[in-house]
PDB file of C-alpha atoms in Angstrom:
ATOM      1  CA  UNK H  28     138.039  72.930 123.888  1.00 96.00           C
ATOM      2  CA  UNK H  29     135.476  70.805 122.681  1.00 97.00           C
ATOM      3  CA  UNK H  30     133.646  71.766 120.133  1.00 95.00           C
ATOM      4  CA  UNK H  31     130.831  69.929 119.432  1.00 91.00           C
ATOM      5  CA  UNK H  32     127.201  71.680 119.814  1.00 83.00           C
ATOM      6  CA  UNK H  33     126.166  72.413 116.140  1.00 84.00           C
ATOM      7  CA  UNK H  34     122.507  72.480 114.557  1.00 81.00           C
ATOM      8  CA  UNK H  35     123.336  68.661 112.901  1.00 81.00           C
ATOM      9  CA  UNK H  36     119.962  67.772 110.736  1.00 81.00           C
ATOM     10  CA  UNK H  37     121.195  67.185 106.894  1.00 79.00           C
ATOM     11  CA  UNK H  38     117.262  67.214 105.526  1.00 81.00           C
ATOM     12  CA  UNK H  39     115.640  69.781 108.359  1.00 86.00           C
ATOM     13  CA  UNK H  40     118.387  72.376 107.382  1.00 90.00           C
ATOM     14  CA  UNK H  41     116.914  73.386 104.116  1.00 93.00           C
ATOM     15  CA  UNK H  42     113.895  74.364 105.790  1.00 93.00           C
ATOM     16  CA  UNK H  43     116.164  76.479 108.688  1.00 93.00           C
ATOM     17  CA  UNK H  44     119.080  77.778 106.885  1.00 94.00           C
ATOM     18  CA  UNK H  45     119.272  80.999 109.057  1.00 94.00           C
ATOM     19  CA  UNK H  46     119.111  78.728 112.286  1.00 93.00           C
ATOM     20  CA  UNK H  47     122.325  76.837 110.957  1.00 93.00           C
ATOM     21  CA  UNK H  48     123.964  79.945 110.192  1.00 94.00           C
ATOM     22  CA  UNK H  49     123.802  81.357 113.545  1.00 93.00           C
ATOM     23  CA  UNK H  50     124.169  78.128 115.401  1.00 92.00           C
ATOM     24  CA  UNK H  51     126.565  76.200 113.370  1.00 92.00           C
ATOM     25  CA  UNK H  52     128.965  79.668 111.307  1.00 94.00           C
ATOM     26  CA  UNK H  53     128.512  82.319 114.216  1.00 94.00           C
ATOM     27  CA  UNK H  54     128.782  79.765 117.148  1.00 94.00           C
ATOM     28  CA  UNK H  55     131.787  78.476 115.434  1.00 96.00           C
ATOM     29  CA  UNK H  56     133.677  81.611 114.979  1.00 96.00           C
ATOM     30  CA  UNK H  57     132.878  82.913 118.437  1.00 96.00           C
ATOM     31  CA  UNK H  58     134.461  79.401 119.547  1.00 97.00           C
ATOM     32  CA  UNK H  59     137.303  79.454 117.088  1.00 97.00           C
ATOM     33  CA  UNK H  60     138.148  83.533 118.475  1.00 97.00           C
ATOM     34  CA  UNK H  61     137.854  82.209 121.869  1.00 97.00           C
ATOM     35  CA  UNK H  62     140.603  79.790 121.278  1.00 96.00           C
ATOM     36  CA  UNK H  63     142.660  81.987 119.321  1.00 96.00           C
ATOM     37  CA  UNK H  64     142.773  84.191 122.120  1.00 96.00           C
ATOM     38  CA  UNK H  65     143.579  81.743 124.684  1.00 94.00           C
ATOM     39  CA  UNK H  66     145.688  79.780 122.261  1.00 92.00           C
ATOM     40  CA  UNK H  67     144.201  76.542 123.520  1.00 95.00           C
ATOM     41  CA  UNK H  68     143.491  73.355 121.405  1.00 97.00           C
ATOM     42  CA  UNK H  69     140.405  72.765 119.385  1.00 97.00           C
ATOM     43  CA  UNK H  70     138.404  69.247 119.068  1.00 97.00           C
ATOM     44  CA  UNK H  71     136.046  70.099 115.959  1.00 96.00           C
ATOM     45  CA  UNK H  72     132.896  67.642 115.452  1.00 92.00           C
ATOM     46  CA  UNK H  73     133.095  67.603 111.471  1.00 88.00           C
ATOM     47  CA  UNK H  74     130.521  66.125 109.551  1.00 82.00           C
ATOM     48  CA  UNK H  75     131.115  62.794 107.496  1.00 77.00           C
ATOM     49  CA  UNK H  76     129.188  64.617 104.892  1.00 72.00           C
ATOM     50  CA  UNK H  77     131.616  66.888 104.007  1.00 68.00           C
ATOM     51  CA  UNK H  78     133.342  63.171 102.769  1.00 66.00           C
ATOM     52  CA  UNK H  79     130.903  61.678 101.065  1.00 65.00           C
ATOM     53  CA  UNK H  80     130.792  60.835  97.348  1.00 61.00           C
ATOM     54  CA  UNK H  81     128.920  62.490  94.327  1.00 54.00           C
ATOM     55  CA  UNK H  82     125.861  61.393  94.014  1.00 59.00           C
ATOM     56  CA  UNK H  83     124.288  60.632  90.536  1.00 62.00           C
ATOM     57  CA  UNK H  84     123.272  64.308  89.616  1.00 64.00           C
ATOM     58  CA  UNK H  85     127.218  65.395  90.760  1.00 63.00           C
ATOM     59  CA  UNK H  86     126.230  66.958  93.864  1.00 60.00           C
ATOM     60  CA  UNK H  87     129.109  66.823  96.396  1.00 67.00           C
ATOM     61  CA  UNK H  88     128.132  65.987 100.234  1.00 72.00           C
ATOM     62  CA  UNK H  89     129.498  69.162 101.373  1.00 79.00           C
ATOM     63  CA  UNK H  90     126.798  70.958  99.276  1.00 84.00           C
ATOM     64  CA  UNK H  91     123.575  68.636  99.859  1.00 84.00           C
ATOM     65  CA  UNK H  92     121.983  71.469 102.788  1.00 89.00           C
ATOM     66  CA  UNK H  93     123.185  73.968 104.533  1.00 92.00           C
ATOM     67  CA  UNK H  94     124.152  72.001 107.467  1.00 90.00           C
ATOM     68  CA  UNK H  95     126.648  69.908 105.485  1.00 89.00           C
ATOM     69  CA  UNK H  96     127.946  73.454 103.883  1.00 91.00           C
ATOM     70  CA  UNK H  97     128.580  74.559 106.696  1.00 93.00           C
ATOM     71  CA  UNK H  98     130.126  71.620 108.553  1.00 91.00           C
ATOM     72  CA  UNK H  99     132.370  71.311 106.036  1.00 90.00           C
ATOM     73  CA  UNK H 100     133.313  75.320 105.705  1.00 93.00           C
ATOM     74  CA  UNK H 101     134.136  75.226 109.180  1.00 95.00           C
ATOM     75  CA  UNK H 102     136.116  72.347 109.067  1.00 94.00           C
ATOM     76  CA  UNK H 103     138.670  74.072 106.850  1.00 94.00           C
ATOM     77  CA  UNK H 104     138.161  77.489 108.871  1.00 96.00           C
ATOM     78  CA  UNK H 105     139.467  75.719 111.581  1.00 97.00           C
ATOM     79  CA  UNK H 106     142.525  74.136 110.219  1.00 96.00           C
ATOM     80  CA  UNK H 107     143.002  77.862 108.991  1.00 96.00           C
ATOM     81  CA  UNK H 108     142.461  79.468 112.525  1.00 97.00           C
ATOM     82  CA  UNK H 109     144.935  76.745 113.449  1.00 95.00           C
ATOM     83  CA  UNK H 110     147.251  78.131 110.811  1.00 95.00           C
ATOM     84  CA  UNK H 111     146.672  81.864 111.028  1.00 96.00           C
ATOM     85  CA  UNK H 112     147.000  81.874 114.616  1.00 96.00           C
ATOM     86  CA  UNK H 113     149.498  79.074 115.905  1.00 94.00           C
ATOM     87  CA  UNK H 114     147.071  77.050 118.237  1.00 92.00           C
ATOM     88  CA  UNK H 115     146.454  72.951 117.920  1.00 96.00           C
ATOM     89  CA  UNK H 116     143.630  71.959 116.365  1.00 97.00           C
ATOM     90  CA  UNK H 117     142.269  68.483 115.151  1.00 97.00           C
ATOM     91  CA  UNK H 118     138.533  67.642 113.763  1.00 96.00           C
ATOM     92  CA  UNK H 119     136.887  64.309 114.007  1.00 95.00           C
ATOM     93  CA  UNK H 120     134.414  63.239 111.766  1.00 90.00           C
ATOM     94  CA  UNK H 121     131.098  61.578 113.115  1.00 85.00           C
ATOM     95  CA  UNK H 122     129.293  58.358 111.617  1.00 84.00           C
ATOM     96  CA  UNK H 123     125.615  58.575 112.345  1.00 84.00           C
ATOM     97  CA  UNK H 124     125.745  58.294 115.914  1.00 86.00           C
ATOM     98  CA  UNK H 125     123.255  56.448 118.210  1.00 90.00           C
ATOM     99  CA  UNK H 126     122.369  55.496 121.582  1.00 91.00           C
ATOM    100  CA  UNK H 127     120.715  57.020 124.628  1.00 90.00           C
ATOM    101  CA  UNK H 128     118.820  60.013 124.827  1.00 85.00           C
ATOM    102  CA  UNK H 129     118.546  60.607 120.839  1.00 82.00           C
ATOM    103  CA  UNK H 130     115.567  62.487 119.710  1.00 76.00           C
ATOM    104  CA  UNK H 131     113.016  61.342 117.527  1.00 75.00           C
ATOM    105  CA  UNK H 132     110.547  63.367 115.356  1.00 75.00           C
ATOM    106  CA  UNK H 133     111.523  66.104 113.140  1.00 77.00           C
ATOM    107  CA  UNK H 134     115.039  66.512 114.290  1.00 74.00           C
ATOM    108  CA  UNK H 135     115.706  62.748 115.300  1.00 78.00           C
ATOM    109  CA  UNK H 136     117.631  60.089 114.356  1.00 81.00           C
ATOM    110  CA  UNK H 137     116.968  56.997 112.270  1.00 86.00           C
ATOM    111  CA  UNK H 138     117.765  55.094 114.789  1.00 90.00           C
ATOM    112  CA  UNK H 139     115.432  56.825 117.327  1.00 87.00           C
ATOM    113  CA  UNK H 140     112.733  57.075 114.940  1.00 87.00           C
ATOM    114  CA  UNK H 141     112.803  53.542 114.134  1.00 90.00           C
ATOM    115  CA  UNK H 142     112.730  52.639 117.682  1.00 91.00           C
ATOM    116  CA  UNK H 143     110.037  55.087 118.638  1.00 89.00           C
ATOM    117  CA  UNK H 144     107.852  53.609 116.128  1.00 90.00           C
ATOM    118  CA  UNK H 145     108.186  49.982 116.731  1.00 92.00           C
ATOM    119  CA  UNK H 146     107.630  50.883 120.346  1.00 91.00           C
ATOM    120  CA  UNK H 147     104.119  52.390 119.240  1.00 91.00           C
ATOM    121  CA  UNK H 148     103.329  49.434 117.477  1.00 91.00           C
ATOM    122  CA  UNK H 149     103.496  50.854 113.880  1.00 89.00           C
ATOM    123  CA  UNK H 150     105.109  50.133 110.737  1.00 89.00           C
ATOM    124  CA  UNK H 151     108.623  51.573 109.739  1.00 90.00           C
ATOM    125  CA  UNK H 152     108.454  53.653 106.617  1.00 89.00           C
ATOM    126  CA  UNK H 153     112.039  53.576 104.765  1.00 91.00           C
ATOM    127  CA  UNK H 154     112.406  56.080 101.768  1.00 85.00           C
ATOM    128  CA  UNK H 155     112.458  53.308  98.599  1.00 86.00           C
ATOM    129  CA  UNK H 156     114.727  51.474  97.961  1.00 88.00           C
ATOM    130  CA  UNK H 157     116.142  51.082 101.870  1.00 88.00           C
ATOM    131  CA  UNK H 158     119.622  50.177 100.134  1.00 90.00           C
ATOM    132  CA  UNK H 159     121.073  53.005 100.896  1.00 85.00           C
ATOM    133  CA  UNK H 160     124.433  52.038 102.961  1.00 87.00           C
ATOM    134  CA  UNK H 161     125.062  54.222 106.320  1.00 87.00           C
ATOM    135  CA  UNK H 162     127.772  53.352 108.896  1.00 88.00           C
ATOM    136  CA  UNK H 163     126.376  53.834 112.769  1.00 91.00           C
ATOM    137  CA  UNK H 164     128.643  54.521 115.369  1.00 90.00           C
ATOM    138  CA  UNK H 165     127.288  54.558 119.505  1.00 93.00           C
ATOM    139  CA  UNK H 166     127.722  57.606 121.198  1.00 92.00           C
ATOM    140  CA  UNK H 167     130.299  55.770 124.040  1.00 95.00           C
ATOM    141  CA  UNK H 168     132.499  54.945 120.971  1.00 94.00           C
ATOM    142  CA  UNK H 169     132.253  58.400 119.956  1.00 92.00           C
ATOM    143  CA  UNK H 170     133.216  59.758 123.647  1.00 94.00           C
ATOM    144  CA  UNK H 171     136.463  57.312 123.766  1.00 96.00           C
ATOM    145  CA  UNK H 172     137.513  58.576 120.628  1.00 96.00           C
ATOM    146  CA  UNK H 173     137.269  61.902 120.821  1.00 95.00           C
ATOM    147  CA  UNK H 174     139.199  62.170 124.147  1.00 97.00           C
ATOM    148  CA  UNK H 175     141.693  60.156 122.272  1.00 97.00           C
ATOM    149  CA  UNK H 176     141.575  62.861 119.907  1.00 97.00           C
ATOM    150  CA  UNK H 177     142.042  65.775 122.419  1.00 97.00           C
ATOM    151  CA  UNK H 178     144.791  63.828 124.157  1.00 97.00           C
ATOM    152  CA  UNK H 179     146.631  62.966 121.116  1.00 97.00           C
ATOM    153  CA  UNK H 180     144.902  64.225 117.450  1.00 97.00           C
ATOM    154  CA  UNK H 181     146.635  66.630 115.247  1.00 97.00           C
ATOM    155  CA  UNK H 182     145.000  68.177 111.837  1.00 95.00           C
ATOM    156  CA  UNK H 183     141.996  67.000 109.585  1.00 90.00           C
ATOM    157  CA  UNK H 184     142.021  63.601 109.650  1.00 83.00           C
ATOM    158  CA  UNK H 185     139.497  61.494 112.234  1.00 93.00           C
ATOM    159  CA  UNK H 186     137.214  59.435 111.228  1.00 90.00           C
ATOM    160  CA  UNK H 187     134.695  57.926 113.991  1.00 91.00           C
ATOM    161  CA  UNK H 188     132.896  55.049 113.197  1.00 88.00           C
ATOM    162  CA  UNK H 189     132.066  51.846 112.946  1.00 87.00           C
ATOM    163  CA  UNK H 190     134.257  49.390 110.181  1.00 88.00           C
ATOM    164  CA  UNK H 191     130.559  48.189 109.211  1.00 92.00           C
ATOM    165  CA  UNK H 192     127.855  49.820 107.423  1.00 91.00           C
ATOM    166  CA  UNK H 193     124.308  48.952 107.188  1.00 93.00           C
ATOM    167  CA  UNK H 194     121.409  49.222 104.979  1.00 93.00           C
ATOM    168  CA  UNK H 195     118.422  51.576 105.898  1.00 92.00           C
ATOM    169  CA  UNK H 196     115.908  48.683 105.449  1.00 94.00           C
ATOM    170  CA  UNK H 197     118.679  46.307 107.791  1.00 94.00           C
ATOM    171  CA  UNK H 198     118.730  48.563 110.206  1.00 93.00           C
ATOM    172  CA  UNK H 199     114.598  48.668 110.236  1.00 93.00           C
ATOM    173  CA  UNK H 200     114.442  45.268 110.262  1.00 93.00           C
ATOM    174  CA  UNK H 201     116.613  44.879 113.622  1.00 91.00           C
ATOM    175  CA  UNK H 202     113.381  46.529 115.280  1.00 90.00           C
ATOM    176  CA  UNK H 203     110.629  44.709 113.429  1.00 85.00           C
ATOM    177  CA  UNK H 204     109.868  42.613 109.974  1.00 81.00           C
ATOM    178  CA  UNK H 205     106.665  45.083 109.732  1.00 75.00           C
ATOM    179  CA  UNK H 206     108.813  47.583 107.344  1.00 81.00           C
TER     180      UNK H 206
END
């Protein structure tokens, strides 16, 4: 099984934390009983947040928003289902992805949103000071890996992503110098 439809919006999820809690803890656990009752294999979609670094004020990824809370709580309640129960599990970990079909607007991507704009003809706003390093992976990598996970993953331990990272205000200027 292949888990992957979560509520996945780091910044929106403060204003929505019941909607992540039914989508992202309830969905989960009626997935995770599913499997434990048909002792099948899991394929988690994890959230790179759950890895990031302390930022200046000591805040931990995992506890930016309630969708990176979650991610990563069900990241470990899966390895435990896994545990508990007997049944394979594995959880990848997801790099910004991109490519077709992303949304834009309030629940899009920065990569969407970017494009959107420069295809109306207006400026790209990046949040000061556009430094800010993020790795971007396209959603065909992300397909080839995760079947590569299914076929052959075990555990907590896949990354998906690019090697590279990127500024914000890089990325923004591969659309347009009008930033």
């Amino acid at each position: 099984i292949y888990h992957l439809g979560e509520y996945s919006r780091v910044a929106k999820s403060i204003e929505e934390p019941g909607l992540v809690w039914d989508l992202n803890m309830q969905g989960t656990a009626g997935v995770l009983e599913f499997c434990r009752k048909k002792k099948c294999k899991i394929v988690y979609a994890g959230s790179s947040t759950k890895l990031a670094d302390a930022r200046e004020d000591g805040t931990l990824g995992r506890n930016l928003s309630p969708y990176t809370w979650a991610k990563a709580a069900n990241s470990e309640l899966v390895a435990n289902y896994g545990m508990w129960y007997g049944f394979p599990y594995a959880v990848a970990y997801f790099y910004n992805a991109y490519g077709p079909r992303e949304l834009s607007g309030a629940y899009g991507t920065v990569v969407e949103i970017f494009k959107q704009t420069y295809l109306k003809g207006g400026p790209l706003k990046v949040n000061a000071p556009g430094t800010q390093r993020r790795i971007y992976t396209h959603v065909q990598d992300m397909v080839e890996a995760l079947v590569l996970v299914g076929e052959k993953g075990e555990g907590d331990e896949y990354g998906i992503g690019s090697l590279d990272d990127y500024a914000t205000i890089e990325v923004a200027k591969l659309f347009s110098e009008n930033v």
